[in-house]
PDB file of C-alpha atoms in Angstrom:
ATOM      1  CA  MET A 123      13.484  13.532   7.359  1.00 73.00           C
ATOM      2  CA  VAL A 124       9.859  14.559   6.891  1.00 78.00           C
ATOM      3  CA  TYR A 125       7.789  11.371   6.745  1.00 82.00           C
ATOM      4  CA  SER A 126       4.359  13.000   6.620  1.00 80.00           C
ATOM      5  CA  ASP A 127       4.756  13.621   2.874  1.00 83.00           C
ATOM      6  CA  TYR A 128       4.704   9.824   2.350  1.00 85.00           C
ATOM      7  CA  MET A 129       1.646   9.181   4.524  1.00 91.00           C
ATOM      8  CA  THR A 130      -1.108   8.770   1.967  1.00 92.00           C
ATOM      9  CA  ASN A 131      -3.990   7.741   4.257  1.00 94.00           C
ATOM     10  CA  THR A 132      -5.879   9.378   7.096  1.00 95.00           C
ATOM     11  CA  CYS A 133      -6.893   7.764  10.370  1.00 95.00           C
ATOM     12  CA  THR A 134      -8.962   8.798  13.362  1.00 96.00           C
ATOM     13  CA  ILE A 135      -7.290   8.746  16.785  1.00 97.00           C
ATOM     14  CA  ARG A 136      -9.143   8.844  20.108  1.00 97.00           C
ATOM     15  CA  LYS A 137      -7.131   9.000  23.339  1.00 96.00           C
ATOM     16  CA  ASN A 138      -8.021   6.837  26.323  1.00 96.00           C
ATOM     17  CA  LEU A 139      -8.751   9.324  29.132  1.00 96.00           C
ATOM     18  CA  GLY A 140      -9.400   6.751  31.840  1.00 95.00           C
ATOM     19  CA  VAL A 141     -12.359   4.964  33.389  1.00 95.00           C
ATOM     20  CA  ASP A 142     -15.618   6.549  34.530  1.00 93.00           C
ATOM     21  CA  GLU A 143     -16.016   5.711  38.225  1.00 92.00           C
ATOM     22  CA  ASP A 144     -19.806   5.488  38.073  1.00 93.00           C
ATOM     23  CA  THR A 145     -20.270   3.257  35.025  1.00 93.00           C
ATOM     24  CA  LEU A 146     -16.789   1.637  34.875  1.00 92.00           C
ATOM     25  CA  THR A 147     -16.584   2.342  31.137  1.00 94.00           C
ATOM     26  CA  ILE A 148     -13.684   3.898  29.251  1.00 94.00           C
ATOM     27  CA  ILE A 149     -13.814   7.645  28.624  1.00 95.00           C
ATOM     28  CA  TRP A 150     -12.600   8.476  25.096  1.00 96.00           C
ATOM     29  CA  GLY A 151     -11.259  11.839  23.986  1.00 96.00           C
ATOM     30  CA  GLU A 152     -12.447  13.784  20.984  1.00 97.00           C
ATOM     31  CA  PRO A 153     -11.581  12.193  17.607  1.00 97.00           C
ATOM     32  CA  GLU A 154      -8.580  13.680  15.799  1.00 96.00           C
ATOM     33  CA  THR A 155      -7.901  13.049  12.113  1.00 96.00           C
ATOM     34  CA  LYS A 156      -4.193  12.525  11.345  1.00 94.00           C
ATOM     35  CA  ARG A 157      -2.168  11.490   8.324  1.00 94.00           C
ATOM     36  CA  CYS A 158      -0.861   7.925   8.430  1.00 94.00           C
ATOM     37  CA  PHE A 159       0.027   4.921   6.297  1.00 94.00           C
ATOM     38  CA  TYR A 160      -1.580   1.580   7.047  1.00 93.00           C
ATOM     39  CA  TYR A 161      -1.447  -1.989   5.825  1.00 92.00           C
ATOM     40  CA  GLY A 162      -2.893  -5.296   7.012  1.00 89.00           C
ATOM     41  CA  GLU A 163      -1.465  -8.663   7.918  1.00 82.00           C
ATOM     42  CA  THR A 164      -2.520 -12.004   9.357  1.00 78.00           C
ATOM     43  CA  ARG A 165      -1.004 -13.019  12.702  1.00 73.00           C
ATOM     44  CA  TYR A 166      -0.950 -16.296  14.567  1.00 73.00           C
ATOM     45  CA  LEU A 167      -1.314 -15.623  18.272  1.00 71.00           C
ATOM     46  CA  ARG A 168      -1.130 -18.320  20.920  1.00 72.00           C
ATOM     47  CA  ASP A 169      -3.913 -18.275  23.475  1.00 69.00           C
ATOM     48  CA  LYS A 170      -4.754 -20.614  26.373  1.00 72.00           C
ATOM     49  CA  ASP A 171      -6.474 -23.132  24.083  1.00 76.00           C
ATOM     50  CA  GLY A 172      -3.729 -23.349  21.460  1.00 72.00           C
ATOM     51  CA  TYR A 173      -3.568 -20.674  18.799  1.00 70.00           C
ATOM     52  CA  GLY A 174      -5.746 -18.243  16.988  1.00 74.00           C
ATOM     53  CA  MET A 175      -5.471 -16.440  13.694  1.00 70.00           C
ATOM     54  CA  VAL A 176      -6.347 -12.750  13.734  1.00 77.00           C
ATOM     55  CA  ASN A 177      -6.306  -9.991  11.156  1.00 80.00           C
ATOM     56  CA  GLY A 178      -4.069  -7.175  12.279  1.00 86.00           C
ATOM     57  CA  LYS A 179      -3.518  -3.705  10.951  1.00 91.00           C
ATOM     58  CA  HIS A 180      -0.298  -1.658  11.109  1.00 93.00           C
ATOM     59  CA  TYR A 181      -0.450   2.137  11.219  1.00 95.00           C
ATOM     60  CA  LEU A 182       2.724   4.139  10.611  1.00 94.00           C
ATOM     61  CA  MET A 183       2.321   7.668  11.973  1.00 94.00           C
ATOM     62  CA  ASP A 184       4.290  10.519  13.439  1.00 91.00           C
ATOM     63  CA  THR A 185       1.714  11.188  16.181  1.00 90.00           C
ATOM     64  CA  LYS A 186       2.375   9.658  19.596  1.00 92.00           C
ATOM     65  CA  VAL A 187      -0.185   6.962  20.398  1.00 94.00           C
ATOM     66  CA  SER A 188      -0.306   4.785  23.522  1.00 94.00           C
ATOM     67  CA  ILE A 189      -1.534   1.259  24.169  1.00 95.00           C
ATOM     68  CA  GLY A 190      -5.248   1.430  24.964  1.00 94.00           C
ATOM     69  CA  ASP A 191      -5.965   4.393  22.665  1.00 96.00           C
ATOM     70  CA  MET A 192      -8.271   3.908  19.691  1.00 95.00           C
ATOM     71  CA  VAL A 193      -7.271   4.179  16.013  1.00 96.00           C
ATOM     72  CA  ASP A 194     -10.025   3.830  13.410  1.00 94.00           C
ATOM     73  CA  ASP A 195     -12.382   2.389  16.063  1.00 92.00           C
ATOM     74  CA  GLN A 196      -9.941  -0.367  17.051  1.00 92.00           C
ATOM     75  CA  VAL A 197      -8.060  -0.469  20.347  1.00 93.00           C
ATOM     76  CA  VAL A 198      -4.268  -0.219  20.069  1.00 94.00           C
ATOM     77  CA  LYS A 199      -2.530  -3.408  21.250  1.00 92.00           C
ATOM     78  CA  VAL A 200       1.152  -2.740  20.391  1.00 92.00           C
ATOM     79  CA  VAL A 201       3.191   0.433  19.805  1.00 95.00           C
ATOM     80  CA  ASP A 202       6.753   0.230  18.442  1.00 94.00           C
ATOM     81  CA  ASN A 203       8.997   3.283  18.171  1.00 92.00           C
ATOM     82  CA  ILE A 204      11.028   3.633  14.986  1.00 91.00           C
ATOM     83  CA  PRO A 205      13.879   6.024  15.856  1.00 89.00           C
ATOM     84  CA  GLU A 206      15.682   8.450  13.588  1.00 87.00           C
ATOM     85  CA  PHE A 207      19.455   8.074  13.170  1.00 87.00           C
ATOM     86  CA  ASP A 208      20.120  10.683  15.865  1.00 86.00           C
ATOM     87  CA  GLY A 209      18.026   8.734  18.405  1.00 80.00           C
ATOM     88  CA  SER A 210      14.917  10.906  18.301  1.00 83.00           C
ATOM     89  CA  GLU A 211      11.556   9.196  17.812  1.00 79.00           C
ATOM     90  CA  ALA A 212      10.494   9.673  14.221  1.00 85.00           C
ATOM     91  CA  LEU A 213       7.686   7.185  13.606  1.00 92.00           C
ATOM     92  CA  TYR A 214       5.336   4.983  15.578  1.00 94.00           C
ATOM     93  CA  ASP A 215       4.284   1.546  14.324  1.00 94.00           C
ATOM     94  CA  VAL A 216       0.850   1.023  15.870  1.00 94.00           C
ATOM     95  CA  ILE A 217      -0.752  -2.428  15.674  1.00 92.00           C
ATOM     96  CA  THR A 218      -4.430  -3.269  16.193  1.00 91.00           C
ATOM     97  CA  TRP A 219      -6.336  -6.505  15.722  1.00 83.00           C
ATOM     98  CA  ASN A 220      -9.797  -7.901  16.307  1.00 70.00           C
TER      99      ASN A 220
END
């Protein structure tokens, strides 16, 4: 099934290319604009002091994204694969939060 017809938004993806040895900062790739669908949610995450409430954002896209890459200037924290019925990877559910 072609999912890109249902992706009504655009997002900017920047790949994490590694760490610069001199400055110890992350090297980001060139920004790529891709079609996606996104929506927000509120999550309760437990930290060492108890819990914290953060605003997360889900991006559904057919472009492969890895943890540590950047989507719309936010670092990717979670990537879930949504497979097609034949087992191939059709969509990626990418989650970011502040």
